[in-house]
mmCIF file of C-alpha atoms in Angstrom:
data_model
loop_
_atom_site.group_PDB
_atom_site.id
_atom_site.type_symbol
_atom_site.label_atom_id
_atom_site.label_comp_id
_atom_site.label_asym_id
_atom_site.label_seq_id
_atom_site.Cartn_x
_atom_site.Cartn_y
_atom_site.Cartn_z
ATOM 1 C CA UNK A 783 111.965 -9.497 13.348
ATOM 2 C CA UNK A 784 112.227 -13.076 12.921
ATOM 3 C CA UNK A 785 113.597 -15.208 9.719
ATOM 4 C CA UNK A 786 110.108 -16.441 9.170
ATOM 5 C CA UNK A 787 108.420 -13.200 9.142
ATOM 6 C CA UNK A 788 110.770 -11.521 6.651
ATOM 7 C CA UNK A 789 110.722 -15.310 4.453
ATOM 8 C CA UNK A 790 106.818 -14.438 4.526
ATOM 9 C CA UNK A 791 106.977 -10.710 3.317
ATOM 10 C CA UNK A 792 109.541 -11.612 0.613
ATOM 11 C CA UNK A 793 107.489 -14.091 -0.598
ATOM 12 C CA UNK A 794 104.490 -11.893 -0.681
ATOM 13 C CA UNK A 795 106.260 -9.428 -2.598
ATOM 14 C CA UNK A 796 107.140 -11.851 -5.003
ATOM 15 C CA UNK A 797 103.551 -13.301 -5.408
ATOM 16 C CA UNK A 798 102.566 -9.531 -5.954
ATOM 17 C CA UNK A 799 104.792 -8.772 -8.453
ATOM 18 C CA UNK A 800 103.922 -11.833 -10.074
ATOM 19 C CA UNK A 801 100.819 -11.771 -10.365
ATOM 20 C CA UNK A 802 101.337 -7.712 -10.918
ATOM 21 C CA UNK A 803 103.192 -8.424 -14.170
ATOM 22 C CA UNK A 804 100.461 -10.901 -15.731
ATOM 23 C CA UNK A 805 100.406 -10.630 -19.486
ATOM 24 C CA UNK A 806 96.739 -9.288 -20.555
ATOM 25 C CA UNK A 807 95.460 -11.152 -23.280
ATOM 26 C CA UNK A 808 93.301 -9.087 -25.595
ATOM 27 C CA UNK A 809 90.541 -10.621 -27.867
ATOM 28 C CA UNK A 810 90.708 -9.977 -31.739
ATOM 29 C CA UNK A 811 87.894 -7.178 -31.236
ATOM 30 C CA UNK A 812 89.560 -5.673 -28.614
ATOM 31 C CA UNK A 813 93.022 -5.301 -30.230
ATOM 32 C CA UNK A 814 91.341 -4.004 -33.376
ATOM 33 C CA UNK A 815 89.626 -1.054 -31.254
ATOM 34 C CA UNK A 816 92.731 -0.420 -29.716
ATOM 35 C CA UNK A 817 94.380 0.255 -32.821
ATOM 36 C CA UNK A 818 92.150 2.142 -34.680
ATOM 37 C CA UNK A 819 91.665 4.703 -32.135
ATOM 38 C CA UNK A 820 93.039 8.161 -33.204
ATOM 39 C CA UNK A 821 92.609 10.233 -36.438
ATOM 40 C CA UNK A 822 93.303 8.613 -39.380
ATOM 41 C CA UNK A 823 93.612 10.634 -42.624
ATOM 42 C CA UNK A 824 92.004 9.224 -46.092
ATOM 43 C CA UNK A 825 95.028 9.247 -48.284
ATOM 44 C CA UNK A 826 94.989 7.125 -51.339
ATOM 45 C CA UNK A 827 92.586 4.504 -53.128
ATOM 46 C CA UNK A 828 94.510 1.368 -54.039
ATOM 47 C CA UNK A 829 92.683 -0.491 -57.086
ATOM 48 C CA UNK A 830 94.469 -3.992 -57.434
ATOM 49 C CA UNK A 831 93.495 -6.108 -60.446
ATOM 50 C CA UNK A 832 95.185 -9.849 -60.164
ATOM 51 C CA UNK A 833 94.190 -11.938 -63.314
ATOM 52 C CA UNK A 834 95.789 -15.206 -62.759
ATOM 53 C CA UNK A 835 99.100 -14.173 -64.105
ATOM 54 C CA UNK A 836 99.889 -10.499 -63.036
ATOM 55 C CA UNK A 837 99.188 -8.015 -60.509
ATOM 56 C CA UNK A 838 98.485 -4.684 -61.511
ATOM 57 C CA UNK A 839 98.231 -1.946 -58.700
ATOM 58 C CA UNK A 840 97.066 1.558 -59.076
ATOM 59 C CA UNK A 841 97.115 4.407 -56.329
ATOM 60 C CA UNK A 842 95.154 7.568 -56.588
ATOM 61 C CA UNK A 843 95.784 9.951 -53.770
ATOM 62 C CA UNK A 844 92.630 11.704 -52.324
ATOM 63 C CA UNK A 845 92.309 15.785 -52.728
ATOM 64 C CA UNK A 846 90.886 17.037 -50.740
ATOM 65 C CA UNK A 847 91.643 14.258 -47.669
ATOM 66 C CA UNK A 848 88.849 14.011 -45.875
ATOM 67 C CA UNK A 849 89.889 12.268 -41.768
ATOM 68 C CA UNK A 850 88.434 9.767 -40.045
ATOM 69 C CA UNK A 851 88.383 10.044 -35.601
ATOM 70 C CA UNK A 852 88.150 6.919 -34.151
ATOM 71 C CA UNK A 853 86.915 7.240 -30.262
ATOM 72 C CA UNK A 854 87.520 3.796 -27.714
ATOM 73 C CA UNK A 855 83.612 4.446 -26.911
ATOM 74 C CA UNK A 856 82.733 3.099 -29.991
ATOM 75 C CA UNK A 857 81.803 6.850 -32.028
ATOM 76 C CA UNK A 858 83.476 8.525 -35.424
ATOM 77 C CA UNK A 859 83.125 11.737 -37.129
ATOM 78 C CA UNK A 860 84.656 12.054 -40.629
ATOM 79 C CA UNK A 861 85.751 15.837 -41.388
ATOM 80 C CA UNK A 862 87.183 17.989 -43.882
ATOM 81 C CA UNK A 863 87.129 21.341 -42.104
ATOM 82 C CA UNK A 864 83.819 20.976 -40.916
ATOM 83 C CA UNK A 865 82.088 17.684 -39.730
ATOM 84 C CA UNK A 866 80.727 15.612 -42.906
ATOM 85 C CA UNK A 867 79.436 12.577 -40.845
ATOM 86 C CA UNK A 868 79.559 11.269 -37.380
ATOM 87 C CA UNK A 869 77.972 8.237 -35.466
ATOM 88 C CA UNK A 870 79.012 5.152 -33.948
ATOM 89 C CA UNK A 871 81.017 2.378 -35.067
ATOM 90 C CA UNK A 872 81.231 -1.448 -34.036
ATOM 91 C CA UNK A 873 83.986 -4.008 -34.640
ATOM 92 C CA UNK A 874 82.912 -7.487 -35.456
ATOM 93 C CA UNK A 875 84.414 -10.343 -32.664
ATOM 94 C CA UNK A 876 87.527 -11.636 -35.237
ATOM 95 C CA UNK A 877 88.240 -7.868 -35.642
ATOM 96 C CA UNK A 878 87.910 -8.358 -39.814
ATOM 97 C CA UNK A 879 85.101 -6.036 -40.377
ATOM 98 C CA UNK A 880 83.598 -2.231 -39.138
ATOM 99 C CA UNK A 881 79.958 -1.285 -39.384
ATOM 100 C CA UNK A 882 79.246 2.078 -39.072
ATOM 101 C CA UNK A 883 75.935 3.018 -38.067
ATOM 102 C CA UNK A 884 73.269 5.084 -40.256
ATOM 103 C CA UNK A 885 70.559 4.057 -42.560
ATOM 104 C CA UNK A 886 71.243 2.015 -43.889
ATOM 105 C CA UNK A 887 74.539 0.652 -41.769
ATOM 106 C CA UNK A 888 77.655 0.104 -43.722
ATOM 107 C CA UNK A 889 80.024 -2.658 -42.880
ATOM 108 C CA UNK A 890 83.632 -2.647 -44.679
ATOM 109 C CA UNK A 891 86.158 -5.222 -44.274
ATOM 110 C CA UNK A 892 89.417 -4.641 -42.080
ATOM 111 C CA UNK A 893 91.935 -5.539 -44.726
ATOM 112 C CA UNK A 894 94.908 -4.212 -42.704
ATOM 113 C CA UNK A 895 95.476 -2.726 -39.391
ATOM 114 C CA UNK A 896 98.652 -2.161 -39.240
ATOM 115 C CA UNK A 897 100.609 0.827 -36.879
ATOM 116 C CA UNK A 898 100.288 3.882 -39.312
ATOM 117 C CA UNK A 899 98.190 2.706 -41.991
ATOM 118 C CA UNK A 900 94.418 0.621 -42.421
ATOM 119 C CA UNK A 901 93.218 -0.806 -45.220
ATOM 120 C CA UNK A 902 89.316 -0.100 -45.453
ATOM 121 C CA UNK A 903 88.100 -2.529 -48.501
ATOM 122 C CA UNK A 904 85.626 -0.836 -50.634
ATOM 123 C CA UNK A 905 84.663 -3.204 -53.339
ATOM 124 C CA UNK A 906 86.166 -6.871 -53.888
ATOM 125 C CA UNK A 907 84.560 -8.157 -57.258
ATOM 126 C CA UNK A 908 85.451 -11.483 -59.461
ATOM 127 C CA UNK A 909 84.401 -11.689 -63.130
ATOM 128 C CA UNK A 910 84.658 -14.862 -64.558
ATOM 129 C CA UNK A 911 85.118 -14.844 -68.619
ATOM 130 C CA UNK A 912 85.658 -18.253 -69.940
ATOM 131 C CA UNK A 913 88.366 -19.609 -67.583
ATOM 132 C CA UNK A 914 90.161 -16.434 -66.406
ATOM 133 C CA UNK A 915 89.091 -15.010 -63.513
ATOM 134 C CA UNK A 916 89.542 -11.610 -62.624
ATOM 135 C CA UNK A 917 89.655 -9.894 -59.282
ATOM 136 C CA UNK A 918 89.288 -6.278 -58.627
ATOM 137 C CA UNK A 919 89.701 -5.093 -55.222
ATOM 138 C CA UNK A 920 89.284 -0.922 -54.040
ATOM 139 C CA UNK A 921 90.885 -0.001 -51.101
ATOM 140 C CA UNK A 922 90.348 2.867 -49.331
ATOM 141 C CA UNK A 923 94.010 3.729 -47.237
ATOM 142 C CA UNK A 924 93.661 5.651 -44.407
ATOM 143 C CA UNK A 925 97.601 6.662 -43.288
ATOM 144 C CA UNK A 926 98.426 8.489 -39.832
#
């Protein structure tokens, strides 16, 4: 075998592996999905009150925990023993909020994703009285 024809195969293994080892870039939606797939336990409700000077937090664990199964074809069932609900779910494009299907179709905002816990937000109020405002926000924390 010549120089040049071993210069040419070394080469082409290094293109390959190049472009082999190419970092995938994944959207918002698509690393969302990706990370809520699995079953996802309904542990605690976080109420958080912030009223412009303190924070107050308050977490009440579930009983009996109901789960959440998360499929990457875009369905859910929620169980507790048996099946309570299933249907299909969609992430919006900036991966902030889930709509699950039914009628009518609930959408919840993504508060976290994070690797063993989500934060599914439930209720995010403001009540102004005089010049205090007062924010109450219910999360619903689902915890692998």
């Amino acid at each position: 075998m010549s120089k040049s024809k071993i210069a040419l195969i070394l080469l082409a293994f290094v293109t390959l592996a190049f472009y082999a080892c190419k970092k995938e870039v994944l959207t918002d939606k698509q690393a969302a999905l990706q990370q809520l797939v699995g079953r996802w336990p309904l542990k605690n409700r976080v109420v958080t009150i912030y009223d412009g000077f303190a924070i107050k937090t308050e977490i009440s664990p579930y009983n009996p925990v109901d789960t959440l199964v998360f499929s990457a074809d875009g369905t859910y069932f929620q169980t507790n023993k048996t099946i309570i609900k299933s249907g299909t779910f969609t992430i919006d494009e900036a991966g902030e909020s889930i709509t699950f299907s039914g009628a009518p179709a609930l959408t919840q905002k993504l508060n976290y994703i994070r690797t063993t816990t989500i934060g599914l937000v439930v209720s995010d109020e403001t009540v102004t009285t005089g010049s205090t405002k007062v924010r109450t926000l219910l999360i619903d924390e689902l915890s692998k």
